[in-house]
Each structure stands twice: as C-alpha cells, then as structure tokens.
Amino acid sequence: MDFSTLNPVALIASLIMAATPILLAAIGELVVEKSGVLNLGVEGMMIIGAIAGFAISVETDSPWLGMLAAVLAGASLALIFGFLTQFLLSNQVATGLALTLFGLGLAALLGQSYSGMKPPSSLRLDIPVLSDLPIVGEMLFRHDFMVYFSLLIVVGVWFFLNRTRAGLVLRAVGENHNAAHSLGYNVVMIRMGAIAFGGACAGLGGAYVSLIRVPQWTEGMTAGAGWIALAIVVFASWKPWRVILGAYLFGGVTILQLNLQALGIGISAAYLSMTPYLITIIVMVIMSADRRRASLNAPASLGQIFHASH
Amino acid sequence: MKFTTTLIAATALAFSFGGAVVSQTKAGFIYVGPPTDFGWSYEHDQGRLAVEEAFGDAVETTYVDTVPEGADAERVLTQMALGGADIIFTTSFGYMDPTLNVAAKFPNVKFEHATGYKRADNVSTYSARFYEGRHVIGLIAGRMTETNTIGYIASFPIPEVVRGINAAYLAAKSVNPDVKFKVVWVYTWIDPGKEADAANALIEQGADVIMQHTDSPAAMTIAEEKGIMAFGQASDMMQFGPTARLSSIIDNWGPYYIDRVQAVMDGTWASTDTWDGIAPGMVEIGAFSDRIPADVQAEAQAAADAIAAGTLHPFTGPINKQDGSVWLAEGETADDGTLAGMNFYVEGVEGELPQ
Amino acid sequence: MLRLEPRQQASSTMRWLTPILAVAITMFMGGLLFAAMGKNPFEAIRIIFLDPFFHETFGPYSRSQLMVKAGPLILIATGLSIGFRAGVWNIGAEGQFVMGAIAGGAVGLALHPADGFWVLPLMTVVGAIGGMAWAMIPALLRIKFNTNEILVSLMLVYVAYNFLAAMVTGPLKNPDGFGFPESRSFTSVDSTHLPMIYEPLGMHAGVLVALGIVIAAYVMMERHLLGFQIRLTGESPRAAKFAGVNPAFIVAVCLGISGALAGMAGLFEVTGPAGKLTTNFPVGYGFTAIIVAFLGRLNPIGIVLAGLLMALTYIGGELAQLSLGIPAAAISVFQGMMLFFLLAVDVFVNYRLVWKKEVK
C-alpha cells in the first residue's frame, strides 16, 4: 500500500470541514451545560438550523441571511425547551429528546419543497497573502468564513466564561442555583439566555451542513451530528478549548478512515467505521484516568430542576 | 361535551363518505425514504404519479413513506391490505419477508416487491438491470478520466452494489487499460455528510470521476464544487452538478407500475419475476453532457443500443475473478443466477470486498 | 402575577388528570396542525387516537399491534428507569439492544436448525448477557477511570451499529440469502421463533416477559433493600455513602440491569416482529425508551402506560398517513408536540398555579 498519496494538507482541510458543524453545536451546548442545563435536543436544533438556513438562502439568494435565519430558528426551538424546562419545570432529559423528535419532523415538513434545490454559492474566504503560502496556506487560510468564525466563537466563549463577570455568574448558576438565587441573580433568565445561545450555535452548525459542507437539503441530513456534539462536550470536560480538540479529533478520524479505505487498506470497512467512536472513548478514558476527578468538572447543578421558592 | 358531539358527527360523516366510493382500483406504495429524496424513493413516487396520470379516477393510490424495514413494514402493509388495497408495491429489499408474511394473510391482494428474490402466488418481484446502465457510464468514465482514477462510493457490500462496481470497472477498463477504481464503503444508503466526506477522500486520492451507489446527491454537489466529474444515480441530479454531471442512470418505474395495475384491473395479474434493463426503458441513461466528446458519446450510445438490442452483455468473457481464477471463458456471458448473488470482485478491482 | 407554588404533597388527582389534559391539548393543537395542512382535523385526530382501537376493519389488527410495538419500549424503559433513579445515565440502550440481538441471535444461528424447547430460552439468556456486557463497558470505565457514562454509552451505540453491519454482511450472513446483508430467518424455525401467546392482544412471549419484569422491577424498587439503596444514591449520594452503599456497586448494577433488559428486548425483536438480523432492525427503541421512562415518571406502571401511548401514536400515525396522506414528517411533529404537552402539564402534580401580588 502506498501511503504517499495521503496528503496531510488536504486531510486537514477536509477534517476541519467535517468537524466544524460538531464544533459549533458543541460549543453552544457547553455554555448551556455550564449554566446547569442539559439539553439533549441538539440534533433537533441543528436540523432546524439546516433547513431554515437553506430555505432562506434559496429564497433571498443570500447565504448570510440564511445563516442568520439558522441562528434565529435554532434559538427559537431552544426557547421552547427553555420555556418547558425553566418555567414549567419539566424534566430536561425527556424534553431534550422530545425536542429532537419535534425538530426532525418539523424540518422535514418545512423542507418538503426544498429538496432538489441548490443554494447560492457558499462563503469561501481566502485570506489574501496568507492563503497563497505553500502548505500552510491551503491548510489554514483557505477555508470558508464559518470555520474561522467557529473558532472565534470558541475563543469568545472561553473569554466570556473565564474572564468576564457575566461568565462568572453563569458558572455560579450552573454550580449552585440556590446560592446564585440568594445572591439575587435571576437564575431562570440567565439560563434562558444560555439555552438560546446554545440553540443559535446548533442552528448555525446545522446550516453549515446544508449550506457549506454538502450544499443541499435532505431530510435528516445532520445524521446524528448533534449526538456527537453532546458527547464532545463531555469529552471536553466542559472546557472550551478542549471542544476544538474533541471535534477535530473526531472529524480527523472520520476522514482518515475514509481515506484509508480509498487507499485499499485490508481492514473491513465496517470495522474502520467504528474507529472515530472508539478513539474518542479511548482518548476520553486516558484523559479522565489522568486526573481522576476530571468528570467532577461537570457543573454541579447540571440537569437539576430549579424553582425559586420565594 | 360539545367537542365530543362534534367529533362523533365528524366521524359519522367521514364514514358515510368512505362508503360512497365505488369500484376504484386501489394501489398502495411503501417507501423506505421520503418521496422528496431525489433518489430511490423519489423515483418510485414518480412511478406512482405516472399511475395516477395514466388511470385518472379509475385508480386511487396511497403511500406511506419513511417506513423502516422490518417489523414496522409488516404492520404498515397489513393496514394497507386491510384498507382495501388491490395491489401493493413494496419498494425496498428489506420489505421482502414482511411482504411475504402479509401476502400469505391476504391471498386476494397482489404484491409487488422490488429487488427481492422470494415470490408467492400473489407476490411478484421486479428489479432493474442497473448494471447495464453502469456499463454505459463506465465506458464514459474510462474515456473521460485524466488521472485514470475513478472513485466509487458504495453503500453495503450486497450483490446489487458489487455487480455495479464490476460492470462499471470492466467497461472502463475495456476503453482505458490504465484505469483504477477506488471504492469506499460508507455502510449507509443515505447520509449526505458521510457521502460528501467519502467523495472528498476519493478526490484527494486522485479520483477525477466519481460514481456512487448511495441515494443522496451529495457526491454530485461535491464534484461540482471541486471541478471534477460525476454521474447521477437513481434520478438525473442535473440540478446538483450542471457542469460536473456527465450522464446518469435513471430508474424509470412508471411503465412497469402502469402495466401491473392494468393487469389487476383486467384480472390478468400473475406472479412473475421481472428483471428489466435498458431495452424496455426501466433503466434510462440520462442525457449526455456536452463535455463528453462526440465520439465518446457515440460510443456510449452504441453500447446502450447494443445492450437494448441484446447483442451486448456487460459481463462477457474472458473475465477472471479478483483472485485470478477464471469466471467466464472467452465469449461466455454471465447467467442471471450468478449475477443475482454476485459476491466477488472481478480481476483488476483493487481492495478487499468486505465479507 | 401568576406563580407556581409547590404543593405540600404531590396531588394525586393531578397525577392522573394531567396526562388526560395533555392528550386533550395535543388533540386540539394537532388538529390545528392538520387543518393547516389542509386535512380534516377531526378525522385525523379520530384516526390517530380512536381508530387503532375501534375501527371496524383496522381495529382488531391495530389493537394486537399495540403491545407488540410497546413491548420493547416498556422493557427497555423499565431498565433505564432504575438507573435514572440512581443518577446513572445510560443513554446507550440502543447499542445494548443491538448487541443483545446479535449475541442471542448468533447462538440461534450457530445451533441452526436445532430443535428443542431450550433453544429460545438459551438465546434469551445470551441476549441479556450480550446487552449486559455491552453496558458493562461504560460501567467499568466509570468505576475504574471515572469516565463519563453518557459519552461512552452513546458512542457505543454507533460502534454497535457498525458491528451489526459487519456481522450481517459477514459471519452471520444467511448462507442461502444470495449475499444480501441479513441473517437466516429466526421465525421460520419453530425453535427460534418467539411464540405468540394470545394473538388478539399481540401478546407474544416477549411482551409477557416484559410485563413480568415490570412487576419484578416494581417490587425491587419499592420493597427490596437494593431498590432502597438505588433510590438513596439518586436522591443523596452522600447519605448513601454514609449508609454504607458502595457507589461502584450501584453503577454496575444499574447499567447491568438496563443493559440486560435492553439486550433481551433486542433478542425478542429479532426472534419475533423483525424476524431476522438486518442492518435495519434497530428502529430507535433504545432512544424512544428514554422518553418513555420519563413520561412514565420513572415508575413501572407509568412506563407501561407511556409505552402504550407512544405505540398508539405510531400505529395511529401510520393509519393517518394511509387514509389521509399525511406525510410521516407531520406525524413526528405531532408526536413531539404531544411529548411537550405531557411534560409541560406534569408540573401541576407537584406545583399549583396561584395568583400573587408581586413580592420584593
């Protein structure tokens, strides 16, 4: 077998494409979970973002408006979840799953007239000068706008959570909502904000799939990316920069195994297809075994119902 | 209370209307995906619409879409039969046993199962010789590739798919001895993201023509974006790759469906096994792109015509299996039995067939 | 302004009234949805909720299918609910369902065409062990390495799907099946065919076992020390520790039981309704069961009712597709709405709505 045809530069370029939707959805969910809310409806919010972004792009001929629509659609769906869990105190796990079912159905329903269409061309952003650099240029500076934007969001989230007062409050709400409430913070509204942000990011991730990665609309096209995003948040131990690591690792193994197949490696494709999941588990085990209390990094109030009794 | 009364009134109304319909032939369809997939289920739905078009009010069609193969299919089929369907088309391989089971319970209902191999007195099977189409597009691919590398996105290692790979490879090889096939198995029929990733991987490995045996137009979209070539699968897919698309293999079920519904109406329906190809039009070759030079177009058209006329069989010896053993001797053509169960690559295809 | 105020005691009236209320709201909102699609709303609602029971031609068959569809949901949800009450998050029941079916199915295929009453029970036991073994991976990783079980169990679902694909295109492929990716049929051989006990109610042996397990789970959770320890761990891990409960043991037991029950459900599915191992036999029961567990308030009787309600909307939804041409997508929107309402009105069990002047 000739491994020389494996071009690391091209591999990195495609792994970033495969990873970006997951990255976007995961960084949003991370903020939600940091505020103490577990929203399992990421897949539903992604697919709504995918169809909203696609439909609006087609109608207005503007991918930018499409992206905006995806953000709004994802956030709106998330607010349904927020209303149910924060005001009506419903169970978060079940509500999140219901949101997935609802989102998949609604997206399919809305999208019926949009299959078979082509969206306006995507938002490629070749950074001048830098993109002409050999190797590094293709690897790092010839992506679509959203790739850079997703990384920017991660940096922004990191900064917000660790360097701003509002971020501190959000984390405090996630750690101990009763204490935060006693200090006079509006737990419910802070969480609603986080939930909306999570939905917006998931929606954007979905639109990345339907507008950039595979510019087309097909029912159920996010194909489980939302579930992977949820896993990546856990993988990242709720640390923003580790979300990048997790998403790119997962995307990388996915791309690599397809390339190995194309190379004709003698391992059955079904077993190769397991590798992204297995490697994520293995890396997670190594990381959590490294510091035995890693998973204690989970927000202490995660998934618990809050009701202000006075 | 009022609500309940209204409900009961509405119910009664619905029933009385339901009873008023007379002697319409009812044709039911179940699809494995949504009819808007622009691939497999879409073409079956086009067939259903052709039936409606042909018979007008004389036939009523119904369908249930996105039915998982297995237990759920059996239930949907039973409900369809109970609902008074006269003929039911079950349009995916995985509906085979459910179809047989339900058919046994409803001897008066006719069933038509696509791509299966089990039949009964009231169950016919039908499928298309897609490999004939694969031969034609294989020729084009062999002529058009500049890198001599053709990428193939395959779903599951089943005979249908293996046959397609072999047919396309042999045809490409016959016009371009240096051609190489790279196959990626994605183990799904439809997952646009994964299909797109596979297309990208193949392109990175040097493929400049992509063929696919999966249902979404993702690979076509990627081909268009990357400036390489591809073929439409199941439906034409022109709109997804106006430049990239060279031609396509289109499933055209309409004429068969009309025939079979007609047979039910005439009372002449009998259980059969249909495996039609280019000749009766079940497999259609989509229009050739202007990118294909005139002589290649003529060559491809000649091949299609010869297959239709019965003078050319895509699997004509000498052909060896991948391990070098002889499969078909000089001039010998493959029999349908071997084709139906094909589970080996022919000589020259690289990689290992997942078993 | 309107406020929610906690009740002194959970309202027992609301306990049964809220689901009825939710279904009524669903009927109304669902009616609006179908009307917006240009369908007769009354007819659609009648078809979904009543026809599966009472329709002259469809009723008898649909009634028998309710338990067939609800059975695996109930069996899996019962196992999951035990873990959820202890704070053990098994999100990967779908994977355990698949692995149970493969393990038990492989035994049946290895013995093919053995005759004997013992074949199916043996397959069931191996199926349960298969599901349990798959669930023990997240359990052991959590106990030994403190790895989050949500991530591991979820990732293992996808590994199981791929393993299933490898098995049915490889070692477990039907040798007489023309190379198609599926195993031999289990239902065509008596010894591996899940027997139907009472046809009109769709009571196959698996459903019977599921109902037995529901009762056993109830007894265990309410009357047995282990159930007490599980509940205590969920309510207050620290108190449980003081009471001498070994948390590692609880993790292993909870994941083990839920894995075993999911595995068993998988085996029943392939030896009964699905009939064989194929890449498509898992239709998401493992995920839907999570919803069923919570709709049933993690309580065995609630789970049975919730499972039946879910099954009803699947079957009624198919009838609506068939007779009114409502697309599958609209049915899942409808189901999602119903779940929202069910979850939303649940709040009135423990809280009541009061009108209060603004305080503070």
Short mmCIF file of C-alpha atoms in Angstrom, two decimals, chain B residues 3 6-7 10-15 29 60 62-72 74-76 78-84 93-94 96-98 101-102 105 115-118 156-160 186-187 189 194 337 340-343 354-355, chain C residues 27-28 40 42-43 45-46 50-51 55-58 61-62 65 68-69 162 165-166 169-171 173-174 176-182 185 187 199 269 273-276 278-281 283 285 314-316 318-319 321-323 325-329:
data_model
loop_
_atom_site.label_atom_id
_atom_site.label_comp_id
_atom_site.label_asym_id
_atom_site.label_seq_id
_atom_site.Cartn_x
_atom_site.Cartn_y
_atom_site.Cartn_z
CA PHE B 3 -66.42 18.89 21.34
CA THR B 6 -68.79 17.39 17.01
CA LEU B 7 -66.22 14.66 16.94
CA ALA B 10 -67.48 14.30 12.04
CA THR B 11 -66.75 10.63 12.48
CA ALA B 12 -70.13 9.63 11.15
CA LEU B 13 -69.65 11.97 8.24
CA ALA B 14 -66.29 10.51 7.41
CA PHE B 15 -67.66 7.01 7.47
CA PHE B 29 -46.94 2.00 -2.10
CA GLU B 60 -56.66 5.56 -6.21
CA THR B 62 -51.90 5.80 -1.40
CA TYR B 63 -48.45 5.71 0.07
CA VAL B 64 -46.70 5.60 3.41
CA ASP B 65 -43.18 6.94 3.42
CA THR B 66 -40.11 6.52 5.59
CA VAL B 67 -41.16 3.06 6.75
CA PRO B 68 -38.30 1.22 8.46
CA GLU B 69 -37.59 -2.20 7.00
CA GLY B 70 -38.69 -5.00 9.29
CA ALA B 71 -41.44 -5.16 11.90
CA ASP B 72 -42.90 -1.74 11.13
CA GLU B 74 -45.23 -5.63 8.19
CA ARG B 75 -47.68 -3.58 10.20
CA VAL B 76 -47.99 -0.87 7.57
CA THR B 78 -51.21 -5.20 6.87
CA GLN B 79 -53.01 -1.93 7.44
CA MET B 80 -52.76 -1.16 3.74
CA ALA B 81 -54.25 -4.53 2.84
CA LEU B 82 -56.98 -4.10 5.44
CA GLY B 83 -57.65 -0.69 3.96
CA GLY B 84 -58.71 -2.38 0.75
CA PHE B 93 -35.25 -5.00 -0.48
CA GLY B 94 -35.77 -5.08 3.29
CA MET B 96 -39.08 -8.90 1.45
CA ASP B 97 -40.13 -11.03 4.42
CA PRO B 98 -42.79 -8.59 5.62
CA ASN B 101 -45.84 -12.67 5.52
CA VAL B 102 -48.61 -10.21 4.79
CA LYS B 105 -52.64 -13.48 5.10
CA THR B 115 -35.27 -6.16 -5.73
CA GLY B 116 -36.09 -9.29 -3.75
CA TYR B 117 -35.87 -12.98 -4.61
CA LYS B 118 -38.83 -14.55 -2.81
CA PHE B 156 -23.40 -2.03 1.50
CA PRO B 157 -21.48 -4.99 0.10
CA ILE B 158 -24.53 -6.66 -1.43
CA PRO B 159 -24.71 -8.29 -4.89
CA GLU B 160 -26.55 -5.35 -6.44
CA VAL B 186 -20.00 4.05 3.69
CA TYR B 187 -22.41 1.45 5.14
CA TRP B 189 -27.87 4.32 1.87
CA LYS B 194 -20.73 10.98 5.04
CA GLY B 337 -28.23 -16.66 -11.13
CA ALA B 340 -28.10 -12.13 -8.69
CA GLY B 341 -25.79 -13.42 -6.00
CA MET B 342 -22.54 -11.79 -7.08
CA ASN B 343 -20.21 -11.59 -4.11
CA PRO B 354 -15.98 -6.68 2.81
CA GLN B 355 -17.39 -10.09 3.69
CA MET C 27 -55.73 16.74 20.09
CA PHE C 28 -56.58 20.42 19.82
CA ASN C 40 -59.81 17.35 8.11
CA PHE C 42 -61.46 15.81 13.34
CA GLU C 43 -60.90 12.91 11.06
CA ILE C 45 -57.45 13.02 15.38
CA ARG C 46 -60.05 10.30 15.32
CA LEU C 50 -59.56 6.07 18.22
CA ASP C 51 -59.29 4.03 15.04
CA HIS C 55 -62.22 0.97 13.69
CA GLU C 56 -64.24 -1.83 12.17
CA THR C 57 -61.55 -3.12 9.81
CA PHE C 58 -58.32 -1.77 11.29
CA TYR C 61 -55.35 -5.80 13.98
CA SER C 62 -54.15 -2.48 15.39
CA GLN C 65 -50.06 -4.44 17.43
CA VAL C 68 -46.00 -5.60 20.02
CA LYS C 69 -44.81 -2.03 19.50
CA ASN C 162 -21.26 -0.79 12.68
CA ALA C 165 -23.35 -4.20 9.70
CA ALA C 166 -20.12 -6.21 9.87
CA THR C 169 -22.55 -8.82 5.81
CA GLY C 170 -20.05 -11.26 7.29
CA PRO C 171 -20.18 -14.16 9.74
CA LYS C 173 -24.99 -13.63 6.80
CA ASN C 174 -27.57 -16.11 5.61
CA ASP C 176 -28.67 -19.18 1.34
CA GLY C 177 -29.52 -15.49 1.07
CA PHE C 178 -27.85 -14.57 -2.24
CA GLY C 179 -25.35 -12.39 -0.44
CA PHE C 180 -27.88 -9.94 0.94
CA PRO C 181 -26.96 -8.40 4.28
CA GLU C 182 -29.19 -10.34 6.63
CA SER C 185 -34.84 -16.02 9.49
CA THR C 187 -39.23 -17.05 12.63
CA GLU C 199 -52.95 -13.17 19.23
CA GLU C 269 -37.37 -8.14 18.44
CA PRO C 273 -41.57 -8.98 14.94
CA ALA C 274 -38.40 -8.29 12.91
CA GLY C 275 -37.75 -11.96 12.25
CA LYS C 276 -34.06 -11.72 11.48
CA THR C 278 -30.57 -6.98 9.39
CA THR C 279 -28.87 -3.61 9.41
CA ASN C 280 -32.30 -2.03 9.72
CA PHE C 281 -33.93 -3.93 12.57
CA VAL C 283 -35.52 1.48 14.73
CA TYR C 285 -36.40 1.86 20.51
CA TYR C 314 -47.05 5.28 15.94
CA ILE C 315 -49.85 3.00 14.84
CA GLY C 316 -52.48 5.71 14.62
CA GLU C 318 -49.48 5.20 10.17
CA LEU C 319 -53.23 4.89 9.72
CA GLN C 321 -50.71 8.54 6.64
CA LEU C 322 -52.51 5.77 4.87
CA SER C 323 -56.00 7.19 4.84
CA GLY C 325 -52.00 11.11 3.00
CA ILE C 326 -50.42 12.95 5.92
CA PRO C 327 -46.63 12.73 5.48
CA ALA C 328 -44.51 10.88 8.03
CA ALA C 329 -42.84 14.15 8.96
#
